[in-house]
GROMACS .gro file of C-alpha atoms in nm:
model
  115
    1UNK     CA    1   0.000   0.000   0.000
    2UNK     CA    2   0.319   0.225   0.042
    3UNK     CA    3   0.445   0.188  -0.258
    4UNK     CA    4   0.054   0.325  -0.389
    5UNK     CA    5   0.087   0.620  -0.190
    6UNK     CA    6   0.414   0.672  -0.346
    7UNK     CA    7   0.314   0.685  -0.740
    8UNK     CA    8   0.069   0.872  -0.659
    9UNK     CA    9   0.280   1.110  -0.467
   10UNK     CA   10   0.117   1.121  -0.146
   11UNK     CA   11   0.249   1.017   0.176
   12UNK     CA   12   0.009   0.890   0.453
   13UNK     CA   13   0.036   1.044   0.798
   14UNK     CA   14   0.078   0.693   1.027
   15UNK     CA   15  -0.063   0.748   1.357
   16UNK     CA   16  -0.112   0.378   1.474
   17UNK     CA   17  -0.062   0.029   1.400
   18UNK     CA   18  -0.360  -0.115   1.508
   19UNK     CA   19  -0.377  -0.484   1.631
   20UNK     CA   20  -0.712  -0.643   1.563
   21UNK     CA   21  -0.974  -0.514   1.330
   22UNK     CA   22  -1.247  -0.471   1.570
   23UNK     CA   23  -1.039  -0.219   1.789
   24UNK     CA   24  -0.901  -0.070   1.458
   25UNK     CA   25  -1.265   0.006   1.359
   26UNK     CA   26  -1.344   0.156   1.690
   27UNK     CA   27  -1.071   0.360   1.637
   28UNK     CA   28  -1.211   0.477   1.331
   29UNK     CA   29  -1.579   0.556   1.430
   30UNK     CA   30  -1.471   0.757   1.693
   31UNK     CA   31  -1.309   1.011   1.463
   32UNK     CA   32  -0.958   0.920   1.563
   33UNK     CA   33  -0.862   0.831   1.194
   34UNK     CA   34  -0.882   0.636   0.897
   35UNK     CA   35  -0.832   0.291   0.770
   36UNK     CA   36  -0.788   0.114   0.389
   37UNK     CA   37  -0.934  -0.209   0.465
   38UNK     CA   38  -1.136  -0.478   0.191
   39UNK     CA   39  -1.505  -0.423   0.183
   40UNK     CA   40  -1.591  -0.707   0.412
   41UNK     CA   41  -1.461  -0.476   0.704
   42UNK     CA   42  -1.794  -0.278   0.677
   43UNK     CA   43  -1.998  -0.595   0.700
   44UNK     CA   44  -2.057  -0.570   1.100
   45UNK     CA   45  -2.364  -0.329   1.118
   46UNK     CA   46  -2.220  -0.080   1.363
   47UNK     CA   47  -2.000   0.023   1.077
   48UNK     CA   48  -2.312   0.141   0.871
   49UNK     CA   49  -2.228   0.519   1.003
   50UNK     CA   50  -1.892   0.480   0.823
   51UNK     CA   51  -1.851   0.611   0.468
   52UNK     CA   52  -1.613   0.434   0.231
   53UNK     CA   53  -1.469   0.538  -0.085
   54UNK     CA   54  -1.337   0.299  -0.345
   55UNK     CA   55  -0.932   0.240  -0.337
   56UNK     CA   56  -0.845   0.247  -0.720
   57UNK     CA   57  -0.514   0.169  -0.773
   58UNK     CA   58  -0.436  -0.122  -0.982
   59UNK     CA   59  -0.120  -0.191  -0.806
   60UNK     CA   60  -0.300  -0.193  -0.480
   61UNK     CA   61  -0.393  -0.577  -0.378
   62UNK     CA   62  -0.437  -0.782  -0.095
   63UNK     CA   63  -0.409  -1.128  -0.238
   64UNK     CA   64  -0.566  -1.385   0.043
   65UNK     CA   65  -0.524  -1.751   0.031
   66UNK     CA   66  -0.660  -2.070   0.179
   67UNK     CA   67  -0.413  -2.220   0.342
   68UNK     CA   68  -0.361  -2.601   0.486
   69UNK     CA   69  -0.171  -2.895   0.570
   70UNK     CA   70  -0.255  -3.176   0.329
   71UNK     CA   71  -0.549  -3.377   0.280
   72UNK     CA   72  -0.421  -3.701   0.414
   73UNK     CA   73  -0.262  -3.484   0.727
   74UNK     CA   74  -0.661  -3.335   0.746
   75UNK     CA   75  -0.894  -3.545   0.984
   76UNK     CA   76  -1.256  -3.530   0.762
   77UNK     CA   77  -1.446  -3.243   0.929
   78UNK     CA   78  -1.076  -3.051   0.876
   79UNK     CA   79  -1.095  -3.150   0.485
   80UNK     CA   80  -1.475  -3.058   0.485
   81UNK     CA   81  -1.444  -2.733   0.662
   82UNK     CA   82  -1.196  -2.634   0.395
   83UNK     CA   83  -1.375  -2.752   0.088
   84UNK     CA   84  -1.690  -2.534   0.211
   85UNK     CA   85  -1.462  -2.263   0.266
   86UNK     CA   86  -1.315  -2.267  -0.084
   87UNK     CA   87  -1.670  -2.272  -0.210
   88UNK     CA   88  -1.820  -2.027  -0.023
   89UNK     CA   89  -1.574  -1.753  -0.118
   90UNK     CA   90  -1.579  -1.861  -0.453
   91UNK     CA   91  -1.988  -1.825  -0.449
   92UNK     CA   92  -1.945  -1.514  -0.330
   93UNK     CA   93  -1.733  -1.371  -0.517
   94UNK     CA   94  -1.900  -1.486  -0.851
   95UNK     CA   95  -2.190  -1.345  -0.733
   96UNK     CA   96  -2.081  -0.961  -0.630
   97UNK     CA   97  -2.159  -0.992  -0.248
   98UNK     CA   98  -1.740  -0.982  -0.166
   99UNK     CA   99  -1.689  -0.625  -0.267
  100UNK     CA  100  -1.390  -0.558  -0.459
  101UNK     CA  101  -1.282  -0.982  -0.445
  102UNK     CA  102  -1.170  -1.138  -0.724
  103UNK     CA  103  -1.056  -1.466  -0.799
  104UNK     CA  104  -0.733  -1.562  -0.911
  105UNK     CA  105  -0.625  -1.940  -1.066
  106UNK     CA  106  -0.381  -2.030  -0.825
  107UNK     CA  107  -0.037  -2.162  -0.976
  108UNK     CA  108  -0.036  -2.537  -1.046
  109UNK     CA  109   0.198  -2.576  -0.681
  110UNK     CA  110  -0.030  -2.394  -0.515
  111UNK     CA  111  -0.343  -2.605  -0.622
  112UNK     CA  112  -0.579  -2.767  -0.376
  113UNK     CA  113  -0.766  -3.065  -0.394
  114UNK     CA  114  -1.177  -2.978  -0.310
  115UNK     CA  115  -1.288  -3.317  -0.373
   0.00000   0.00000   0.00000
């Protein structure tokens, strides 16, 4: 996100490094500053007083990942958990209800078995 700021020849005034989103949002609806976060941040309904504005810099991801040991290390509600996972963030990002998510092939070593 630095390196955003920088082409576009701004530099952010840092006042905290917040620990836990909750707190950070506190922080924010109490005037004491402002945050970049992904969309799903506003999803807990005492944020509905915030106002957002879009980030649009095409430099300026967040890539996430599902992460795991492997499927023969996974006991079956483990393997489950993660196949629903991987499907429910799919479904909703296919379907415009993660704002700004998009999905991204992952690279044939970072494939994961859903089935």
């Amino acid at each position: 996100m630095l390196s955003a700021f920088r082409r576009a020849e701004y530099e952010p005034n840092i006042v905290a490094e917040v620990d836990g989103l909750a707190l950070l949002m506190d922080f924010v609806r109490t005037g004491i500053g402002a945050t970049i976060q992904p969309g799903a941040a506003l999803a807990r309904p005492e944020n509905v007083i915030l106002t957002s504005v879009p980030v649009a810099e095409k430099y300026a991801t967040r890539p996430n990942m599902l992460a795991s040991i492997s499927d023969d290390e996974l006991s079956p509600a483990g393997l489950a958990a993660r196949v629903v996972l991987a499907d429910v963030a799919r479904q909703l990002v296919q379907e415009g209800r993660w704002p700004g998510a998009r999905l991204r092939e992952p690279r044939p070593s970072q494939k994961v078995k859903t089935s």
